[in-house]
Amino acid sequence: MAYKRQIDRLPIPPADAKVHNVTCHYCIVGCGYKAYTWPRNKQGTLSDNAFGIDLGEQQGADGTWVAPSMYNMVKQDGKDVHLAVVPDKECVVNSGLVSIRGGRMAENRPSKVTGTQNQRLSDPIVWRNGVWQPTSWDDALDLVARVTARIITEGSEDDLLLSMFDHGGSAGGYENTWGTGKLYFGSMKIKNARIHNRPGYNSEVHSSRDMGVDELQYRYSDYEVTDTIMIVGANPLETQTNLFLNHMRKGLENGAKFIMVDPRRTVTVNAAEEVAGAENVLHLAIDPGSDMALFNALFTYIVDQGWTDSEFIKNSTFQSGEAVPEDAAHPSGLGSLEYALATCRTSTAEAAEICKVDESDIIKAAEWLAKPKDGERKKAVIAYEKGVIWGNDNYRTVGSIVNIALATGNIGREGGGCCRLGGHQEGYYRPSDAHVGRPATYVDQLLISGGGKVQHIWACDHYKTTLNAAQYKSVHRKRAAMVKDAMDASAAGTREQQVDAIVAAVNAGGLFVVDVDIHHSQIGQNAHVVLPACESNEMNLTSMNGERRLRLSEKYMDRYGNSLPDCLIAAKLAQNMERVLREMGHDDYADQFKGFDWETEEDAFMDGYHGGNPDVTYDRLRAMGNNGVQEPVQGFENGKLVGTDRLYMDGKFTRHGRDDKKALFCAASWRGLQAPGKEQERANHKFWVNNVRANIFWQNQFLDKDNDFIQDRFPYPFIEMNADDMVEIGVNPGDLVEIHNENGSTQGMAYPTDTAARGQVAMVFGSPAGSQGNVVNPGVNELVLPDYKHTWGNIRKLADATPAARSVSFKSKEYTS
Amino acid sequence: MRCKKMVDVGRRQFLRGSAMAAAGAAATTVTGTAAQATPANAQVDYPSGKLANLADLVVNEPLDIEYPDADSPGVLIKLGEAVEGGVGPDGDIVAYSVLCPHKGYQMSYNSDDRTMNCPGHFSRFDVEAGGQQVWGHATQNLPQFTLRVAENGDIFAEGASDLIFGRPSNVL
């Protein structure tokens, strides 16, 4: 039985409610919302309210409505206030649309009144006497600084393993990437760093950048005026919901054709067919991992047909052969179109065989992308995401996509673009990471092999979201337990004795783990010190979305308990490091930790982002509201920040830093499944285990796991399966099944899916109740980009559906008209 | 598809159009209760609206209804198999709002897989699973109406499980 809220009336915001600008802190699209707050003992009326409309009338479709999930009661300046977070019709990103994630921002706020999200951490906690005990910031950070300082001075900074978000929104943003970046890449030069979703500190789109093309160069309105939209390895209706509904959809309604490259049929394909008509939608359900062969064939065919933009190629791309040779830092050579094509050349017939799709469909895709229409060049937007970013042969495959966009002149022009769709928002401002090197350290493997002595984790939960997770967890738990034992044994001693005991334990193979997060995560169970962070709107936060739209999402409520913004936690940690190092007699080293005298997140913003972008201040961003300004900011005129519609409109490409400002093509050479062990894994197992997302969950469910509406729908991670496959292994809808292979095992709930091909299953990523990463092998590309998407395993039944699973709907997710 | 057959929705049907524009005090004014004399109840008082008689229902053929008032369209369905929350002699009768709790578009019924489908943004809800959102953008499941069957077979709606789209209170 579905979860019923049993709410049939909500408080009405009064006309004098405070109004705050909010950018949704979940996905990269960054929809605009307005947060209304008002005193607990006040309310508006049906006729006199903050919305200025007659709420006594039934509102029509798209009318203003506060859903129960958009309401909560939170603390503001120490007092309980009502909160309503409502989509902003004036924001050009979403035009009042709301996603199943953003529409729950209010109810996913911690509230002592309504009881929501009381899992949030309120105070630092330290492992003491066999449990976690609350303590003060001073006490917790003193321990962290003393242990860290001992380890990096007795050894080196390479003994510090760092896991650190690099994104915007939520925990990230310019303030927090700067705070952490200044500490680890400024005061220190930490080399053994990784990012929340990959085991090294590296770009997910190295090749696009090396070709001169930033991965976010268009604006969302380009989808509305283009001729063709090609989406690769992405499912935007689910994961960039209002980009699809508010922009791609308008393009389809204006006559654009839609190409989807993905082995799996998704709700995006279905919705595109509903909007554009099935005859204008082409789903290329390629064999898993064969993307590059398809794009090489499209590139070849388009060039051979003469459908390229010769003026653009002549003026804006490199002309004389090889510009960058293939080497350890470049998994393929880069150069002119002719240079790249010599390697990429693939016939449509060859691609049809590799990709297992009809040759005629490949030709149709090429025609839709580039065949001139009435003698005019066609406009096309090409967008890609995890299907290739987390897919086979990342560098070359992304390069093979960008080749097509460059050959057809579809970058830097209205109605064009070749972009990643993105996951989180962006918000990166850090000192140089050049010391990390390229390829970056494969930090997970370093940890598994016993490397590192102290680990600082910032808003990452590798238990749920890394590859080779079964082994990672096993080693992590054992190494952390050695330190827990040492801490227990020295619990009654002085701080000095305890630090000695910890250092002895890590020198014997243990790992001292410091975890900064908003809740006590799964990996946090192994931590020795856990530090409570806060989210956007509990602090002011700036980020940019997938079209580089920079906004200030305003603080409207108090931080939970003693939690702090990540940037201020980094500052406090730096100050403690300075103090401890000075006590230890390392004055010069201590001096490196100066410059963190920030009182607020705005101080961190001014120290970092503003330092490099002097036109941008909080006041100016606040005035720009939910439409903000598209980066890069060009100046400040007539009281407004002046932004940039799209990059490279002058035909000069700069992302690679080349003086000639010419874009490069990628010599993408097809080599089958690139990552070690994948081909053998495919040969040995029955099912391809796709790693997929669902609109209902944000990331690894760190908030949603405590949300009744969400957990009622999917009490266990879904595993979409073909019904005939289910019959063959004796599994009914909702039964708990186990996926297993040589890497480990994981479990979920069988969800019959008639569009799933035989032998292909799709498991939702990052679930706290079953980590898909357990069965992903450790294979990465030359630059340490993991291939989460290509995993094969066998499946067996574990148990009949539980009562929770039996009440779930197992009907098709596809809308029917 | 929604059935176009209209049925009696009970005593609240006259409360529509311009009468509702009379703002917050409308409900108390119409019932003639002095606002100052009676404190507001802790929960919304739902009208009892007659939707249909058991004899009107055919399995898997939805009836259009309006509840709690004429501005709130809904649907009454006899499913043919008992479901949790179903009423009637066979435990198979359910009723829901048909305004999508995402953006308020009016949904249509797919009798093949017994779901409500929203043409606005492609959300869908399972009428056999308490209105659970199968897939979509709404942040709640479909408001389900609480039903009572009288001895003579008349079916009444007397409450709702969730807030109906487009109103701050289910009873305006």
PDB file of N, CA, C and O in Angstrom, chain A residues 333-381:
ATOM      1  N   GLY A 333      46.512  10.224 -29.836  1.00  0.00           N
ATOM      2  CA  GLY A 333      47.090  11.414 -30.425  1.00  0.00           C
ATOM      3  C   GLY A 333      46.010  12.414 -30.796  1.00  0.00           C
ATOM      4  O   GLY A 333      44.829  12.062 -30.969  1.00  0.00           O
ATOM      5  N   LEU A 334      46.409  13.689 -30.927  1.00  0.00           N
ATOM      6  CA  LEU A 334      45.472  14.764 -31.266  1.00  0.00           C
ATOM      7  C   LEU A 334      46.072  15.582 -32.399  1.00  0.00           C
ATOM      8  O   LEU A 334      47.294  15.774 -32.447  1.00  0.00           O
ATOM      9  N   GLY A 335      45.220  16.072 -33.289  1.00  0.00           N
ATOM     10  CA  GLY A 335      45.749  16.876 -34.382  1.00  0.00           C
ATOM     11  C   GLY A 335      44.660  17.338 -35.327  1.00  0.00           C
ATOM     12  O   GLY A 335      43.534  17.613 -34.911  1.00  0.00           O
ATOM     13  N   SER A 336      45.015  17.375 -36.607  1.00  0.00           N
ATOM     14  CA  SER A 336      44.074  17.886 -37.618  1.00  0.00           C
ATOM     15  C   SER A 336      42.983  16.855 -37.895  1.00  0.00           C
ATOM     16  O   SER A 336      43.092  15.684 -37.518  1.00  0.00           O
ATOM     17  N   LEU A 337      41.967  17.288 -38.644  1.00  0.00           N
ATOM     18  CA  LEU A 337      40.897  16.359 -39.010  1.00  0.00           C
ATOM     19  C   LEU A 337      41.462  15.177 -39.801  1.00  0.00           C
ATOM     20  O   LEU A 337      41.144  14.024 -39.513  1.00  0.00           O
ATOM     21  N   GLU A 338      42.307  15.477 -40.773  1.00  0.00           N
ATOM     22  CA  GLU A 338      42.851  14.395 -41.608  1.00  0.00           C
ATOM     23  C   GLU A 338      43.686  13.433 -40.762  1.00  0.00           C
ATOM     24  O   GLU A 338      43.625  12.215 -40.954  1.00  0.00           O
ATOM     25  N   TYR A 339      44.448  14.002 -39.866  1.00  0.00           N
ATOM     26  CA  TYR A 339      45.289  13.173 -38.987  1.00  0.00           C
ATOM     27  C   TYR A 339      44.407  12.227 -38.162  1.00  0.00           C
ATOM     28  O   TYR A 339      44.667  11.024 -38.066  1.00  0.00           O
ATOM     29  N   ALA A 340      43.359  12.769 -37.568  1.00  0.00           N
ATOM     30  CA  ALA A 340      42.497  11.952 -36.716  1.00  0.00           C
ATOM     31  C   ALA A 340      41.735  10.928 -37.551  1.00  0.00           C
ATOM     32  O   ALA A 340      41.601   9.753 -37.169  1.00  0.00           O
ATOM     33  N   LEU A 341      41.250  11.357 -38.695  1.00  0.00           N
ATOM     34  CA  LEU A 341      40.415  10.461 -39.495  1.00  0.00           C
ATOM     35  C   LEU A 341      41.192   9.243 -39.976  1.00  0.00           C
ATOM     36  O   LEU A 341      40.634   8.153 -40.125  1.00  0.00           O
ATOM     37  N   ALA A 342      42.487   9.427 -40.191  1.00  0.00           N
ATOM     38  CA  ALA A 342      43.299   8.290 -40.627  1.00  0.00           C
ATOM     39  C   ALA A 342      43.215   7.149 -39.610  1.00  0.00           C
ATOM     40  O   ALA A 342      43.244   5.974 -39.978  1.00  0.00           O
ATOM     41  N   THR A 343      43.087   7.504 -38.351  1.00  0.00           N
ATOM     42  CA  THR A 343      42.952   6.482 -37.302  1.00  0.00           C
ATOM     43  C   THR A 343      41.492   6.103 -37.092  1.00  0.00           C
ATOM     44  O   THR A 343      41.171   4.928 -36.898  1.00  0.00           O
ATOM     45  N   CYS A 344      40.631   7.074 -37.110  1.00  0.00           N
ATOM     46  CA  CYS A 344      39.223   6.829 -36.772  1.00  0.00           C
ATOM     47  C   CYS A 344      38.464   6.095 -37.882  1.00  0.00           C
ATOM     48  O   CYS A 344      37.405   5.507 -37.624  1.00  0.00           O
ATOM     49  N   ARG A 345      38.958   6.173 -39.092  1.00  0.00           N
ATOM     50  CA  ARG A 345      38.179   5.720 -40.252  1.00  0.00           C
ATOM     51  C   ARG A 345      37.522   4.352 -40.005  1.00  0.00           C
ATOM     52  O   ARG A 345      38.185   3.358 -39.742  1.00  0.00           O
ATOM     53  N   THR A 346      36.212   4.355 -40.040  1.00  0.00           N
ATOM     54  CA  THR A 346      35.403   3.159 -39.801  1.00  0.00           C
ATOM     55  C   THR A 346      34.207   3.236 -40.741  1.00  0.00           C
ATOM     56  O   THR A 346      33.557   4.277 -40.820  1.00  0.00           O
ATOM     57  N   SER A 347      33.950   2.167 -41.463  1.00  0.00           N
ATOM     58  CA  SER A 347      32.796   2.190 -42.354  1.00  0.00           C
ATOM     59  C   SER A 347      31.520   1.954 -41.554  1.00  0.00           C
ATOM     60  O   SER A 347      31.545   1.399 -40.450  1.00  0.00           O
ATOM     61  N   THR A 348      30.415   2.367 -42.140  1.00  0.00           N
ATOM     62  CA  THR A 348      29.131   2.123 -41.458  1.00  0.00           C
ATOM     63  C   THR A 348      28.883   0.625 -41.322  1.00  0.00           C
ATOM     64  O   THR A 348      28.280   0.185 -40.335  1.00  0.00           O
ATOM     65  N   ALA A 349      29.360  -0.151 -42.269  1.00  0.00           N
ATOM     66  CA  ALA A 349      29.164  -1.606 -42.183  1.00  0.00           C
ATOM     67  C   ALA A 349      29.973  -2.196 -41.017  1.00  0.00           C
ATOM     68  O   ALA A 349      29.473  -3.042 -40.256  1.00  0.00           O
ATOM     69  N   GLU A 350      31.205  -1.713 -40.884  1.00  0.00           N
ATOM     70  CA  GLU A 350      32.025  -2.199 -39.751  1.00  0.00           C
ATOM     71  C   GLU A 350      31.383  -1.823 -38.421  1.00  0.00           C
ATOM     72  O   GLU A 350      31.313  -2.638 -37.489  1.00  0.00           O
ATOM     73  N   ALA A 351      30.920  -0.605 -38.336  1.00  0.00           N
ATOM     74  CA  ALA A 351      30.306  -0.159 -37.077  1.00  0.00           C
ATOM     75  C   ALA A 351      29.032  -0.944 -36.784  1.00  0.00           C
ATOM     76  O   ALA A 351      28.755  -1.290 -35.633  1.00  0.00           O
ATOM     77  N   ALA A 352      28.270  -1.224 -37.826  1.00  0.00           N
ATOM     78  CA  ALA A 352      27.031  -1.984 -37.626  1.00  0.00           C
ATOM     79  C   ALA A 352      27.339  -3.345 -37.008  1.00  0.00           C
ATOM     80  O   ALA A 352      26.613  -3.833 -36.132  1.00  0.00           O
ATOM     81  N   GLU A 353      28.439  -3.931 -37.447  1.00  0.00           N
ATOM     82  CA  GLU A 353      28.806  -5.250 -36.926  1.00  0.00           C
ATOM     83  C   GLU A 353      29.286  -5.154 -35.474  1.00  0.00           C
ATOM     84  O   GLU A 353      28.907  -5.951 -34.625  1.00  0.00           O
ATOM     85  N   ILE A 354      30.102  -4.154 -35.186  1.00  0.00           N
ATOM     86  CA  ILE A 354      30.631  -3.994 -33.821  1.00  0.00           C
ATOM     87  C   ILE A 354      29.511  -3.590 -32.856  1.00  0.00           C
ATOM     88  O   ILE A 354      29.409  -4.119 -31.744  1.00  0.00           O
ATOM     89  N   CYS A 355      28.671  -2.662 -33.306  1.00  0.00           N
ATOM     90  CA  CYS A 355      27.652  -2.089 -32.406  1.00  0.00           C
ATOM     91  C   CYS A 355      26.369  -2.918 -32.371  1.00  0.00           C
ATOM     92  O   CYS A 355      25.494  -2.671 -31.520  1.00  0.00           O
ATOM     93  N   LYS A 356      26.252  -3.843 -33.305  1.00  0.00           N
ATOM     94  CA  LYS A 356      25.049  -4.681 -33.403  1.00  0.00           C
ATOM     95  C   LYS A 356      23.783  -3.837 -33.590  1.00  0.00           C
ATOM     96  O   LYS A 356      22.764  -4.030 -32.913  1.00  0.00           O
ATOM     97  N   VAL A 357      23.886  -2.866 -34.498  1.00  0.00           N
ATOM     98  CA  VAL A 357      22.697  -2.100 -34.906  1.00  0.00           C
ATOM     99  C   VAL A 357      22.669  -2.100 -36.437  1.00  0.00           C
ATOM    100  O   VAL A 357      23.665  -2.437 -37.093  1.00  0.00           O
ATOM    101  N   ASP A 358      21.536  -1.727 -37.003  1.00  0.00           N
ATOM    102  CA  ASP A 358      21.406  -1.724 -38.461  1.00  0.00           C
ATOM    103  C   ASP A 358      22.276  -0.627 -39.073  1.00  0.00           C
ATOM    104  O   ASP A 358      22.291   0.510 -38.589  1.00  0.00           O
ATOM    105  N   GLU A 359      22.941  -0.999 -40.148  1.00  0.00           N
ATOM    106  CA  GLU A 359      23.759  -0.006 -40.856  1.00  0.00           C
ATOM    107  C   GLU A 359      22.893   1.163 -41.317  1.00  0.00           C
ATOM    108  O   GLU A 359      23.322   2.325 -41.275  1.00  0.00           O
ATOM    109  N   SER A 360      21.676   0.867 -41.732  1.00  0.00           N
ATOM    110  CA  SER A 360      20.806   1.950 -42.221  1.00  0.00           C
ATOM    111  C   SER A 360      20.495   2.948 -41.111  1.00  0.00           C
ATOM    112  O   SER A 360      20.313   4.140 -41.367  1.00  0.00           O
ATOM    113  N   ASP A 361      20.455   2.475 -39.885  1.00  0.00           N
ATOM    114  CA  ASP A 361      20.205   3.401 -38.774  1.00  0.00           C
ATOM    115  C   ASP A 361      21.422   4.298 -38.509  1.00  0.00           C
ATOM    116  O   ASP A 361      21.272   5.453 -38.089  1.00  0.00           O
ATOM    117  N   ILE A 362      22.609   3.769 -38.739  1.00  0.00           N
ATOM    118  CA  ILE A 362      23.812   4.597 -38.572  1.00  0.00           C
ATOM    119  C   ILE A 362      23.815   5.693 -39.629  1.00  0.00           C
ATOM    120  O   ILE A 362      24.102   6.864 -39.341  1.00  0.00           O
ATOM    121  N   ILE A 363      23.467   5.316 -40.840  1.00  0.00           N
ATOM    122  CA  ILE A 363      23.416   6.313 -41.917  1.00  0.00           C
ATOM    123  C   ILE A 363      22.323   7.349 -41.625  1.00  0.00           C
ATOM    124  O   ILE A 363      22.516   8.554 -41.812  1.00  0.00           O
ATOM    125  N   LYS A 364      21.207   6.860 -41.111  1.00  0.00           N
ATOM    126  CA  LYS A 364      20.128   7.800 -40.759  1.00  0.00           C
ATOM    127  C   LYS A 364      20.599   8.793 -39.699  1.00  0.00           C
ATOM    128  O   LYS A 364      20.324  10.002 -39.788  1.00  0.00           O
ATOM    129  N   ALA A 365      21.337   8.297 -38.720  1.00  0.00           N
ATOM    130  CA  ALA A 365      21.854   9.194 -37.675  1.00  0.00           C
ATOM    131  C   ALA A 365      22.781  10.244 -38.279  1.00  0.00           C
ATOM    132  O   ALA A 365      22.728  11.427 -37.927  1.00  0.00           O
ATOM    133  N   ALA A 366      23.640   9.820 -39.202  1.00  0.00           N
ATOM    134  CA  ALA A 366      24.556  10.768 -39.844  1.00  0.00           C
ATOM    135  C   ALA A 366      23.767  11.826 -40.620  1.00  0.00           C
ATOM    136  O   ALA A 366      24.093  13.018 -40.590  1.00  0.00           O
ATOM    137  N   GLU A 367      22.722  11.377 -41.282  1.00  0.00           N
ATOM    138  CA  GLU A 367      21.896  12.329 -42.052  1.00  0.00           C
ATOM    139  C   GLU A 367      21.193  13.313 -41.127  1.00  0.00           C
ATOM    140  O   GLU A 367      21.146  14.517 -41.400  1.00  0.00           O
ATOM    141  N   TRP A 368      20.654  12.801 -40.046  1.00  0.00           N
ATOM    142  CA  TRP A 368      19.969  13.691 -39.102  1.00  0.00           C
ATOM    143  C   TRP A 368      20.945  14.702 -38.490  1.00  0.00           C
ATOM    144  O   TRP A 368      20.597  15.844 -38.242  1.00  0.00           O
ATOM    145  N   LEU A 369      22.166  14.244 -38.270  1.00  0.00           N
ATOM    146  CA  LEU A 369      23.142  15.139 -37.641  1.00  0.00           C
ATOM    147  C   LEU A 369      23.674  16.186 -38.610  1.00  0.00           C
ATOM    148  O   LEU A 369      23.900  17.334 -38.224  1.00  0.00           O
ATOM    149  N   ALA A 370      23.904  15.813 -39.859  1.00  0.00           N
ATOM    150  CA  ALA A 370      24.758  16.689 -40.676  1.00  0.00           C
ATOM    151  C   ALA A 370      24.344  16.877 -42.134  1.00  0.00           C
ATOM    152  O   ALA A 370      24.904  17.736 -42.802  1.00  0.00           O
ATOM    153  N   LYS A 371      23.395  16.103 -42.634  1.00  0.00           N
ATOM    154  CA  LYS A 371      23.036  16.278 -44.046  1.00  0.00           C
ATOM    155  C   LYS A 371      22.399  17.650 -44.221  1.00  0.00           C
ATOM    156  O   LYS A 371      21.395  17.959 -43.578  1.00  0.00           O
ATOM    157  N   PRO A 372      22.974  18.498 -45.078  1.00  0.00           N
ATOM    158  CA  PRO A 372      22.453  19.870 -45.194  1.00  0.00           C
ATOM    159  C   PRO A 372      20.959  19.888 -45.520  1.00  0.00           C
ATOM    160  O   PRO A 372      20.460  19.034 -46.258  1.00  0.00           O
ATOM    161  N   LYS A 373      20.303  20.865 -44.924  1.00  0.00           N
ATOM    162  CA  LYS A 373      18.854  21.008 -45.106  1.00  0.00           C
ATOM    163  C   LYS A 373      18.623  22.253 -45.956  1.00  0.00           C
ATOM    164  O   LYS A 373      19.018  23.346 -45.549  1.00  0.00           O
ATOM    165  N   ASP A 374      18.049  22.080 -47.112  1.00  0.00           N
ATOM    166  CA  ASP A 374      17.848  23.201 -48.034  1.00  0.00           C
ATOM    167  C   ASP A 374      19.173  23.945 -48.271  1.00  0.00           C
ATOM    168  O   ASP A 374      19.217  25.176 -48.305  1.00  0.00           O
ATOM    169  N   GLY A 375      20.234  23.182 -48.409  1.00  0.00           N
ATOM    170  CA  GLY A 375      21.539  23.779 -48.677  1.00  0.00           C
ATOM    171  C   GLY A 375      22.206  24.413 -47.475  1.00  0.00           C
ATOM    172  O   GLY A 375      23.314  24.916 -47.565  1.00  0.00           O
ATOM    173  N   GLU A 376      21.538  24.370 -46.323  1.00  0.00           N
ATOM    174  CA  GLU A 376      22.084  25.014 -45.121  1.00  0.00           C
ATOM    175  C   GLU A 376      22.701  23.959 -44.199  1.00  0.00           C
ATOM    176  O   GLU A 376      22.188  22.837 -44.102  1.00  0.00           O
ATOM    177  N   ARG A 377      23.749  24.388 -43.490  1.00  0.00           N
ATOM    178  CA  ARG A 377      24.343  23.535 -42.459  1.00  0.00           C
ATOM    179  C   ARG A 377      23.321  23.202 -41.391  1.00  0.00           C
ATOM    180  O   ARG A 377      22.531  24.054 -40.991  1.00  0.00           O
ATOM    181  N   LYS A 378      23.322  21.962 -40.938  1.00  0.00           N
ATOM    182  CA  LYS A 378      22.401  21.579 -39.872  1.00  0.00           C
ATOM    183  C   LYS A 378      22.978  21.950 -38.513  1.00  0.00           C
ATOM    184  O   LYS A 378      24.186  21.889 -38.308  1.00  0.00           O
ATOM    185  N   LYS A 379      22.091  22.315 -37.621  1.00  0.00           N
ATOM    186  CA  LYS A 379      22.513  22.581 -36.242  1.00  0.00           C
ATOM    187  C   LYS A 379      22.243  21.331 -35.414  1.00  0.00           C
ATOM    188  O   LYS A 379      21.169  20.733 -35.534  1.00  0.00           O
ATOM    189  N   ALA A 380      23.205  20.971 -34.599  1.00  0.00           N
ATOM    190  CA  ALA A 380      23.012  19.793 -33.742  1.00  0.00           C
ATOM    191  C   ALA A 380      23.630  20.031 -32.371  1.00  0.00           C
ATOM    192  O   ALA A 380      24.709  20.607 -32.260  1.00  0.00           O
ATOM    193  N   VAL A 381      22.903  19.609 -31.345  1.00  0.00           N
ATOM    194  CA  VAL A 381      23.464  19.575 -29.993  1.00  0.00           C
ATOM    195  C   VAL A 381      23.750  18.123 -29.659  1.00  0.00           C
ATOM    196  O   VAL A 381      22.874  17.263 -29.803  1.00  0.00           O
TER     197      VAL A 381
END
